Short mmCIF file of C-alpha atoms in Angstrom, two decimals:
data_model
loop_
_atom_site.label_atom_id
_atom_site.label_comp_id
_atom_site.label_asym_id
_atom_site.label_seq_id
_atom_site.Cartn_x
_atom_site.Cartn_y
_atom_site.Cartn_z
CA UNK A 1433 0.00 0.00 0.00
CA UNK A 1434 2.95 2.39 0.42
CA UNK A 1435 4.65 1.84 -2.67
CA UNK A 1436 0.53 2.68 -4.56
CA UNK A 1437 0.47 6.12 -2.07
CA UNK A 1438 4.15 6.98 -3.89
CA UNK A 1439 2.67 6.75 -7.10
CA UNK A 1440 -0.55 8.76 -6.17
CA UNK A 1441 1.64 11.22 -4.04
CA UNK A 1442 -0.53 14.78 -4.44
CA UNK A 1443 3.07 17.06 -4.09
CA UNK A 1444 4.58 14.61 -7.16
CA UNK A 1445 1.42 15.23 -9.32
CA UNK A 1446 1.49 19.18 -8.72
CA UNK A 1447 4.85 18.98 -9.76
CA UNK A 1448 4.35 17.21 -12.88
CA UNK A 1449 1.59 19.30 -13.73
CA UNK A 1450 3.45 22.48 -13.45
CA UNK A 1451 6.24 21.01 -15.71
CA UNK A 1452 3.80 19.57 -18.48
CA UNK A 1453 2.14 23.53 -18.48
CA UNK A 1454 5.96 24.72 -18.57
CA UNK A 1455 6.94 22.56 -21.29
CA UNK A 1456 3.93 21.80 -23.10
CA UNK A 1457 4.05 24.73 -25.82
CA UNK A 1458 2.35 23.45 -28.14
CA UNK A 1459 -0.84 21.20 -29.33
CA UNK A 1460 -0.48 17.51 -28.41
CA UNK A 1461 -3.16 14.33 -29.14
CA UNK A 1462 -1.81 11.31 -27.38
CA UNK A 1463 -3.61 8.01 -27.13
CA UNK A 1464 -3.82 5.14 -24.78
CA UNK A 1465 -3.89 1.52 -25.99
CA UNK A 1466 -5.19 -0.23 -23.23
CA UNK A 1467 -7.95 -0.05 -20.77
CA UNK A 1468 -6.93 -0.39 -18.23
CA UNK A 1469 -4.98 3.04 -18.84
CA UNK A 1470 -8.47 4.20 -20.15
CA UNK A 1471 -10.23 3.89 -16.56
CA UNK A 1472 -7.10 4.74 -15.06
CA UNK A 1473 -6.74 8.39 -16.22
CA UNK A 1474 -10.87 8.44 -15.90
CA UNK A 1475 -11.00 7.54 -11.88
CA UNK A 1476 -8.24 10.25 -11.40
CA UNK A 1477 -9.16 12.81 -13.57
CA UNK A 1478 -6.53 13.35 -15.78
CA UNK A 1479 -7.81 14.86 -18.25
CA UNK A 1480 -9.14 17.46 -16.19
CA UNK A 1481 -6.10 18.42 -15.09
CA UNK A 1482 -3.95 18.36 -18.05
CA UNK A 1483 -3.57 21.73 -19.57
CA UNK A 1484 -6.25 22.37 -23.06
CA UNK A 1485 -3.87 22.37 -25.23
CA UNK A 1486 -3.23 18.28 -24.75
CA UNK A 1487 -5.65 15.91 -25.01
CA UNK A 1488 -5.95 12.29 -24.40
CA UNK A 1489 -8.18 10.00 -26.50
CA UNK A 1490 -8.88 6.08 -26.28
CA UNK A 1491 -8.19 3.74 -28.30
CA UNK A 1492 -8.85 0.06 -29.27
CA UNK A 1493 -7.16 -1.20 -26.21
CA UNK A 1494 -10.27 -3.03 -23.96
CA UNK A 1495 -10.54 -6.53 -25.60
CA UNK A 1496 -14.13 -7.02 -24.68
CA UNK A 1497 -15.04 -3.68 -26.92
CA UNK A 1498 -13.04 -4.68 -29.74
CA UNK A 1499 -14.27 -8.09 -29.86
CA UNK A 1500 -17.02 -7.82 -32.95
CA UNK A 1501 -20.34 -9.18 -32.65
CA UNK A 1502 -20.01 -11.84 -34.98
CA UNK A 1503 -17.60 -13.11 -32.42
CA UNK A 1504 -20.26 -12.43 -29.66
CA UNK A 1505 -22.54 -13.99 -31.28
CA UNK A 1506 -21.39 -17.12 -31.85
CA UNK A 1507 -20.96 -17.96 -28.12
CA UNK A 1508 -24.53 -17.59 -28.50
CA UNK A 1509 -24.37 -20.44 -30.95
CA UNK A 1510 -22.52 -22.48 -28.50
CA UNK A 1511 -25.58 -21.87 -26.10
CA UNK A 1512 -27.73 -23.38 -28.60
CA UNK A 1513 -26.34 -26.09 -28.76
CA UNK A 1514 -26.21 -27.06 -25.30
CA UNK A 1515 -22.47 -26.10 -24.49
CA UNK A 1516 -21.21 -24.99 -20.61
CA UNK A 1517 -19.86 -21.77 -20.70
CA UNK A 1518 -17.38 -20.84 -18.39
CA UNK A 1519 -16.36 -16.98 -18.95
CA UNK A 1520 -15.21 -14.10 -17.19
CA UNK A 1521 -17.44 -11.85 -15.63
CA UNK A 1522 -17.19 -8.94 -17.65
CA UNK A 1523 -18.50 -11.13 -20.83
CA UNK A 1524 -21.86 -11.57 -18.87
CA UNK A 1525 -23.88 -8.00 -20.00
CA UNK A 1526 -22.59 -7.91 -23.37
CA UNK A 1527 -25.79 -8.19 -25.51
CA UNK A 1528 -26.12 -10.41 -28.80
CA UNK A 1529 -27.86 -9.27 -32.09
CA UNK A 1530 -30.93 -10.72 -30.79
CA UNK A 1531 -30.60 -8.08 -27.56
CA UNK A 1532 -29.90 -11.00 -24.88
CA UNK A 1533 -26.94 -11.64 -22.81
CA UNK A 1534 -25.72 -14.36 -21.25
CA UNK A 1535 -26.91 -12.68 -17.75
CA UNK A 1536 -30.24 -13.30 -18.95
CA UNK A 1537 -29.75 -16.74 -20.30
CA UNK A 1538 -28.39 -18.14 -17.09
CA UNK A 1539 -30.78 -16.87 -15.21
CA UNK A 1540 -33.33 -18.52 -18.20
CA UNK A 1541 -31.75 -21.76 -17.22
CA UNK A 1542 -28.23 -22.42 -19.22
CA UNK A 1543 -25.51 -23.22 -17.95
CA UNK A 1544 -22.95 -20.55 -17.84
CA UNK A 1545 -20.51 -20.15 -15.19
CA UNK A 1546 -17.64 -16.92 -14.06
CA UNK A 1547 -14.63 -18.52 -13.41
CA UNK A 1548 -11.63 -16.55 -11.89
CA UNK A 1549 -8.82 -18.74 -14.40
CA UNK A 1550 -9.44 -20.30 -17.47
CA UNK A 1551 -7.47 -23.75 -16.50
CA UNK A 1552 -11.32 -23.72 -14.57
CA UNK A 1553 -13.09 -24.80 -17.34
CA UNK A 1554 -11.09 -27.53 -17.07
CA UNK A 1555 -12.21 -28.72 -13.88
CA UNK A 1556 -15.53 -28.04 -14.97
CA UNK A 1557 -15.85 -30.25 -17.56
CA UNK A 1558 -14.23 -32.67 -15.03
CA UNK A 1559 -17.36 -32.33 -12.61
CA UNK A 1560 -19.80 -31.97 -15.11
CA UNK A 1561 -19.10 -34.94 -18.11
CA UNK A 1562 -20.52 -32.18 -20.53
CA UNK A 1563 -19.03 -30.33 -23.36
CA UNK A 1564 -17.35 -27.33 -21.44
CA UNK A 1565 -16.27 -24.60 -23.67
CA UNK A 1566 -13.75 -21.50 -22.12
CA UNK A 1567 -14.65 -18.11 -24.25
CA UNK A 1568 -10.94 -17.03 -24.71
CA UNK A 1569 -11.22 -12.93 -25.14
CA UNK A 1570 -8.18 -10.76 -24.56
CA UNK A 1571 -4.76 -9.73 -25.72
CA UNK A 1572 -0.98 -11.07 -25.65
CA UNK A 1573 -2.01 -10.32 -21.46
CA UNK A 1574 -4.55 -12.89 -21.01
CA UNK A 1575 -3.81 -15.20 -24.10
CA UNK A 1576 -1.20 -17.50 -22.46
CA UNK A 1577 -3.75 -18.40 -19.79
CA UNK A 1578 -6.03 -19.22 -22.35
CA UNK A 1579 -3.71 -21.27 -24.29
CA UNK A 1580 -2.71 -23.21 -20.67
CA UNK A 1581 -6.26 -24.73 -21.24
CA UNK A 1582 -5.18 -26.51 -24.44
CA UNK A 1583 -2.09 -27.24 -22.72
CA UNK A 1584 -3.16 -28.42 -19.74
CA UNK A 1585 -6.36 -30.75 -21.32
CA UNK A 1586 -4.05 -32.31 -23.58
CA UNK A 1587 -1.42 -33.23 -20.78
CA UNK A 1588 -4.70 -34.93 -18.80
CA UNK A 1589 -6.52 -36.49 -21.56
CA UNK A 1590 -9.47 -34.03 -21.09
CA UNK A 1591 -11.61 -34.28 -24.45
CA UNK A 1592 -14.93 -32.54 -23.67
CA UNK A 1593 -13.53 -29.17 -22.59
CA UNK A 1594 -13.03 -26.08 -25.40
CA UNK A 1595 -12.22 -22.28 -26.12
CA UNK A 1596 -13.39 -20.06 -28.33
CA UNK A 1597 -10.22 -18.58 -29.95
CA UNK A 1598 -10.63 -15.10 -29.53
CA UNK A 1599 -7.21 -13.53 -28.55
CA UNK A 1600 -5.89 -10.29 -30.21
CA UNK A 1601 -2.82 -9.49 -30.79
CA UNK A 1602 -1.46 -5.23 -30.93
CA UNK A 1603 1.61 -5.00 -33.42
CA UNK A 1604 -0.94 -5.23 -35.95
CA UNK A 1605 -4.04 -3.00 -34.85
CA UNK A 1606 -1.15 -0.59 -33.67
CA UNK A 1607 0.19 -0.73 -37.39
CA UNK A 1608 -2.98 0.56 -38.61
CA UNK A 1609 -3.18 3.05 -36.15
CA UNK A 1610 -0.04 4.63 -37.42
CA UNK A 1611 -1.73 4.59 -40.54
CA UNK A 1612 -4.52 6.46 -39.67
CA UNK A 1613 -3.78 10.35 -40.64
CA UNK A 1614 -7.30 11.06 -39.23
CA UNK A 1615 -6.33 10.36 -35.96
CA UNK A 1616 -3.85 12.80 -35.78
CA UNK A 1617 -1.77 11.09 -33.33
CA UNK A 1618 1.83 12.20 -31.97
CA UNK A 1619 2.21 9.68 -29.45
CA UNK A 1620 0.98 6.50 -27.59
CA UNK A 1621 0.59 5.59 -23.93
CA UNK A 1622 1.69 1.89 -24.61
CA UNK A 1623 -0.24 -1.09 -22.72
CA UNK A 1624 1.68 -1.64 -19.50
CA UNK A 1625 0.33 -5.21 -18.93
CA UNK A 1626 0.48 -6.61 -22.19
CA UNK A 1627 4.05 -5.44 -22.69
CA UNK A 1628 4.63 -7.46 -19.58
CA UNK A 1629 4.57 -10.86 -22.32
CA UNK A 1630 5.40 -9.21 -24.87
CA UNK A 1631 8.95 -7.12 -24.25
CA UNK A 1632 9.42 -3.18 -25.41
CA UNK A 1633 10.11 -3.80 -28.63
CA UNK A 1634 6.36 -4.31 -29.96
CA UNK A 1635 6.69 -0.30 -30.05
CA UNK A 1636 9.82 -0.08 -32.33
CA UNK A 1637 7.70 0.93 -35.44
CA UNK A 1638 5.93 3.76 -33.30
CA UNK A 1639 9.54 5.21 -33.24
CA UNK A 1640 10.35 4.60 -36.57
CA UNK A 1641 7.21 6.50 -37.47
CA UNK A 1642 7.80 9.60 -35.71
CA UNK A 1643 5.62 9.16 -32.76
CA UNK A 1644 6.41 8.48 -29.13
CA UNK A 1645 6.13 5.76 -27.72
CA UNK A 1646 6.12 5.56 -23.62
CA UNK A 1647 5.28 2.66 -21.61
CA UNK A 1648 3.95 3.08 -18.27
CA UNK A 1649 1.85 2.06 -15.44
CA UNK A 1650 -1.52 2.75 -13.84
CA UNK A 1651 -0.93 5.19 -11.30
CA UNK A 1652 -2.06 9.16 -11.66
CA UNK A 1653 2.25 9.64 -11.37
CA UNK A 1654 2.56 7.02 -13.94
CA UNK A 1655 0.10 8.94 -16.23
CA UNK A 1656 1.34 12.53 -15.57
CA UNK A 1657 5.56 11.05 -15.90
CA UNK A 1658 4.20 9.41 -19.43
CA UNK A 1659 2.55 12.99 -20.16
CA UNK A 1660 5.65 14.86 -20.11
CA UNK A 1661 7.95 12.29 -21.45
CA UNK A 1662 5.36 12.60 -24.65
CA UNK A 1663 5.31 16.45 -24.59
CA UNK A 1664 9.44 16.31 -24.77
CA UNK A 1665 9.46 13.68 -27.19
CA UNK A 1666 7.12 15.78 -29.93
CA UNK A 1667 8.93 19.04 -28.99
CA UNK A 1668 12.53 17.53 -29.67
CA UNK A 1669 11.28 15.62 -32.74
CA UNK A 1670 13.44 12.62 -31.46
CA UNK A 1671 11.16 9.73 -30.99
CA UNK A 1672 12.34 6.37 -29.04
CA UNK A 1673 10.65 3.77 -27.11
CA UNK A 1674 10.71 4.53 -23.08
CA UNK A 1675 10.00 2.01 -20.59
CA UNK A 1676 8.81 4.11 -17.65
CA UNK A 1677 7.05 1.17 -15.95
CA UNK A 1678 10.52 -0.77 -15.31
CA UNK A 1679 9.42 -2.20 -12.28
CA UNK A 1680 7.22 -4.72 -13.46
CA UNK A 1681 8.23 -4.61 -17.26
CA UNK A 1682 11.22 -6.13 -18.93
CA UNK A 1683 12.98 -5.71 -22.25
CA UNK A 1684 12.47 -9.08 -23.42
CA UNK A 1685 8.88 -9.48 -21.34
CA UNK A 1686 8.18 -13.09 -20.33
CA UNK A 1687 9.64 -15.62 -21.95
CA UNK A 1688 7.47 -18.71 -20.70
CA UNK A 1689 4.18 -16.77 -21.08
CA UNK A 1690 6.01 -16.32 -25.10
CA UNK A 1691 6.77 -19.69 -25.07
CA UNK A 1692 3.24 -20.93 -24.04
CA UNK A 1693 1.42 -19.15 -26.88
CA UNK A 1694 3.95 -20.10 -29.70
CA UNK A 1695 3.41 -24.16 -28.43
CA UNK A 1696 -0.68 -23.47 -28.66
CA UNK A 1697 -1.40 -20.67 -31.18
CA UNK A 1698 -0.21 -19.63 -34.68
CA UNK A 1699 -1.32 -16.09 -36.10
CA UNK A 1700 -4.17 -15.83 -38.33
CA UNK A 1701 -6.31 -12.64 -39.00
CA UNK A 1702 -9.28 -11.61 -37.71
CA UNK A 1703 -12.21 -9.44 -36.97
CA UNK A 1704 -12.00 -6.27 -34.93
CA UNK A 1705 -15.03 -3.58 -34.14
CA UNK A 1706 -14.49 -0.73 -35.93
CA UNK A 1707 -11.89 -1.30 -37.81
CA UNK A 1708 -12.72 -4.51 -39.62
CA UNK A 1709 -10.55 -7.64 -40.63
CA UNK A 1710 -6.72 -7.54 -39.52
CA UNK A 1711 -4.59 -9.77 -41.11
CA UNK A 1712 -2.17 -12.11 -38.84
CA UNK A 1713 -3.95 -10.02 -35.43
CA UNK A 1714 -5.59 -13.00 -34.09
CA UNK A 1715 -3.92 -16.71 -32.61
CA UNK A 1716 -5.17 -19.31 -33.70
CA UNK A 1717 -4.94 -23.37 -32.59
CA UNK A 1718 -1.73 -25.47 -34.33
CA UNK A 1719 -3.34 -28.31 -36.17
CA UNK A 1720 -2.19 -30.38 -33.04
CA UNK A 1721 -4.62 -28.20 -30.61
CA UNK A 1722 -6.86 -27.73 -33.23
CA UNK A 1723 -9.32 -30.56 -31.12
CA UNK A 1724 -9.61 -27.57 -28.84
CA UNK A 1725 -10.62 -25.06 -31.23
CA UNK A 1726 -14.89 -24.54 -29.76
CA UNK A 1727 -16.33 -23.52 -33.44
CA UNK A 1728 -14.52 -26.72 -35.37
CA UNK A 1729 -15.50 -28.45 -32.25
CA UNK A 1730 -19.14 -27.58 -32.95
CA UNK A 1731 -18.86 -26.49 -36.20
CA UNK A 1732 -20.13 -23.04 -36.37
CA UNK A 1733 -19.21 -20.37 -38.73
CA UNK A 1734 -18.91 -16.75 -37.92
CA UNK A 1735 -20.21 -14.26 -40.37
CA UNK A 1736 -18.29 -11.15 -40.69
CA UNK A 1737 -18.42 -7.83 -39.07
CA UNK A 1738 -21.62 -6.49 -38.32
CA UNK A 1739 -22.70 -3.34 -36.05
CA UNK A 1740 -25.61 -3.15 -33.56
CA UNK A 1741 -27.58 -0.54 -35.14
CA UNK A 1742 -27.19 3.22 -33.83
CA UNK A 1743 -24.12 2.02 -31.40
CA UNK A 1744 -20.37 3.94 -32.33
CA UNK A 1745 -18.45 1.64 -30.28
CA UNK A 1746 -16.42 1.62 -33.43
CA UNK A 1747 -15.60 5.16 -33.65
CA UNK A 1748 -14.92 5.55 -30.07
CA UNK A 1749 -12.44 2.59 -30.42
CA UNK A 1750 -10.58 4.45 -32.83
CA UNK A 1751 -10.99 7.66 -31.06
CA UNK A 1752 -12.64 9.21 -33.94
CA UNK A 1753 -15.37 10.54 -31.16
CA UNK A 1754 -15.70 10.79 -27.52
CA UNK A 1755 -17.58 8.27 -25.77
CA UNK A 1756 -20.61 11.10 -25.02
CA UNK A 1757 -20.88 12.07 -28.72
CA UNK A 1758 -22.40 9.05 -29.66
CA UNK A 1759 -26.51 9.74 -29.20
CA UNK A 1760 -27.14 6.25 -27.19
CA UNK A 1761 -24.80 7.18 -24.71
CA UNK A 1762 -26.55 7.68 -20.97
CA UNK A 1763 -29.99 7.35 -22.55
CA UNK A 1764 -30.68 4.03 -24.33
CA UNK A 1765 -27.00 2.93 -23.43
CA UNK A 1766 -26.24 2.74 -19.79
CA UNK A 1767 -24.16 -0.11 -17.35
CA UNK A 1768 -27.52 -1.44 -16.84
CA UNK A 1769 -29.24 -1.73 -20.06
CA UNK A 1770 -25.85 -1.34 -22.51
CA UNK A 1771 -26.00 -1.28 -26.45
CA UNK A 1772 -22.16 -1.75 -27.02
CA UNK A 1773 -19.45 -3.58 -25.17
CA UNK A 1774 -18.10 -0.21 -24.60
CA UNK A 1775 -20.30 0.02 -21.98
CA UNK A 1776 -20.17 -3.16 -20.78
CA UNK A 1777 -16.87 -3.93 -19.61
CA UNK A 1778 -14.64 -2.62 -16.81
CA UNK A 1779 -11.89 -1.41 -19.05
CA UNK A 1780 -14.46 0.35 -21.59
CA UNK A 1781 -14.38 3.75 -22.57
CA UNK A 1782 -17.56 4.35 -22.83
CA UNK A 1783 -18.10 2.92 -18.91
CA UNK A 1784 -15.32 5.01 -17.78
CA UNK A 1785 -16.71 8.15 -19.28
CA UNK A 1786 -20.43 7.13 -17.79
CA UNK A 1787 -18.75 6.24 -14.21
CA UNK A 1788 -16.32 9.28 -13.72
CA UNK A 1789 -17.36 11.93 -16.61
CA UNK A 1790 -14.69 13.19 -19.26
#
């Protein structure tokens, strides 16, 4: 608890701020790739304190939101057809084309469990005898994890347990962020946890391409330290990769986690919301995990990229618009009754905005 009141230390953050207004001399867009980051600088008000002339925008970095809903609705599919689904808790509001979620269908009468690890779907499917199927959503973070359950039901002989093979990777979306020359971007807060697997240099090309590129942690000194960093980096025109979350985050991240997900997964492309089909941004099964895979398994077939009509999760994701510019927002989108997974999950922008306020 000491070491978190350092990093939210009031006389640290006025100092910061007085040194971003000193330096900051001219107009600066910066994004965050990650959520977590996203409800981070919402619950402290960062952007309230930062001076006008910089602003902070979200972007696709909450893997619930960018998860499309022909992805969502296929563990509807699995539903159908009789499946246990075990699944994180933040999966549980996010409404289907039809308007359900699985909230509503458990308490309808399927079977659909929160687990705290995925390797519990395993056990699951122990207790239970039925088909048990894990719905694997998240980045480089959570996909070694996910791929464990492969891993782990092949070591034991477990046959009726699946996932749905979800996991997103960020060189890729991060490559057509660069891209973008609507954004309007000069730098990135990178994604503290995911470059935890991943190592520093998944930012090189952010460098190369004249943006900054600063990864940091969660903490409003964090924030503010990746702030000015940003603001020198775009005033000196030299651009590098700075790792100012060293304490938990390595050059070469973590090897076994790598390891883990090159045994289980190959790349393949993939859906996103928003932004469409990314090639090589998704993992896949290896033809020897491919038993594992829940749509062979079951043999479903997703569709394609489809919106919910009236919902600009999309455009929020690529921080083409704030979360309260799009017209559901806080009327016929709320935590309660949400449209979007924007609203839905912990880590989404437009529940951060809703929560805390811009």
């Amino acid at each position: 608890m000491k070491l978190i009141e350092g990093f939210r230390d009031k006389d640290i953050c006025a100092a910061l701020i007085k040194q971003i207004e000193k330096e900051a001399t001219g107009r600066y867009r910066f994004m965050e790739v990650c959520g977590s980051h996203t409800m981070a600088i919402a619950r402290f008000g960062i952007k309230s304190i930062l001076p006008e002339n910089i602003e902070l925008v979200s972007g696709p970095g909450c893997p619930v939101c960018v998860t499309p809903q022909c992805e969502i609705d296929g563990i509807f599919k699995l539903v159908e057809q009789g499946a246990v689904i075990t699944t994180f808790g933040d999966m549980m509001k996010v409404p289907g084309s039809q308007g359900q979620n699985l909230q509503e269908l458990k308490s309808a009468g399927a079977d659909i469990r929160i687990v705290f690890s995925p390797l519990d779907a395993i056990k699951v499917a122990k207790e239970t005898g039925k088909e048990t199927v894990f719905i694997g959503i998240g980045f480089e973070t959570t996909a070694p994890a996910v791929a464990a359950v492969a891993l782990s039901a092949k070591q034991q002989g477990v046959k009726n347990v699946s996932v749905t093979p979800y996991n997103k990777t960020m060189p890729e979306v991060l490559g057509i962020l660069l891209d973008d020359e609507n954004l309007n971007i000069q730098g990135f807060v990178c994604p503290g946890h995911v470059t935890v697997v991943t190592g520093t240099s998944l930012y090189t090309p952010m460098a190369e391409h004249g943006m900054a590129a600063v990864i940091t942690g969660f903490e409003p000194v964090d924030v503010l330290t990746s702030v000015l960093e940003m603001v020198r980096q775009v005033n000196s025109g030299k651009f590098e990769v700075k790792n100012m979350y060293g304490r938990v985050v390595s050059e070469k991240g973590n090897e076994k986690a790598q390891n883990i997900l090159n045994t289980v997964y190959e790349k393949a492309g993939c859906w996103w919301r928003g932004i469409g089909w990314i090639d090589n941004s998704g993992l896949a099964f290896r033809p020897e995990y491919k038993e594992y895979d829940a749509f062979q398994k079951f043999g479903i077939s997703l569709e394609g990229e489809k919106e919910t009509p009236g919902c600009r999760c999309g455009e929020v994701l690529k921080g083409y618009i704030k979360a309260s510019d799009c017209p559901l927002f806080g009327s016929a989108c709320t935590p309660e009754s949400p449209v979007g997974p924007c609203m839905v999950s912990s880590e989404g922008a437009c529940a951060a905005v809703y929560k805390y306020g811009e």
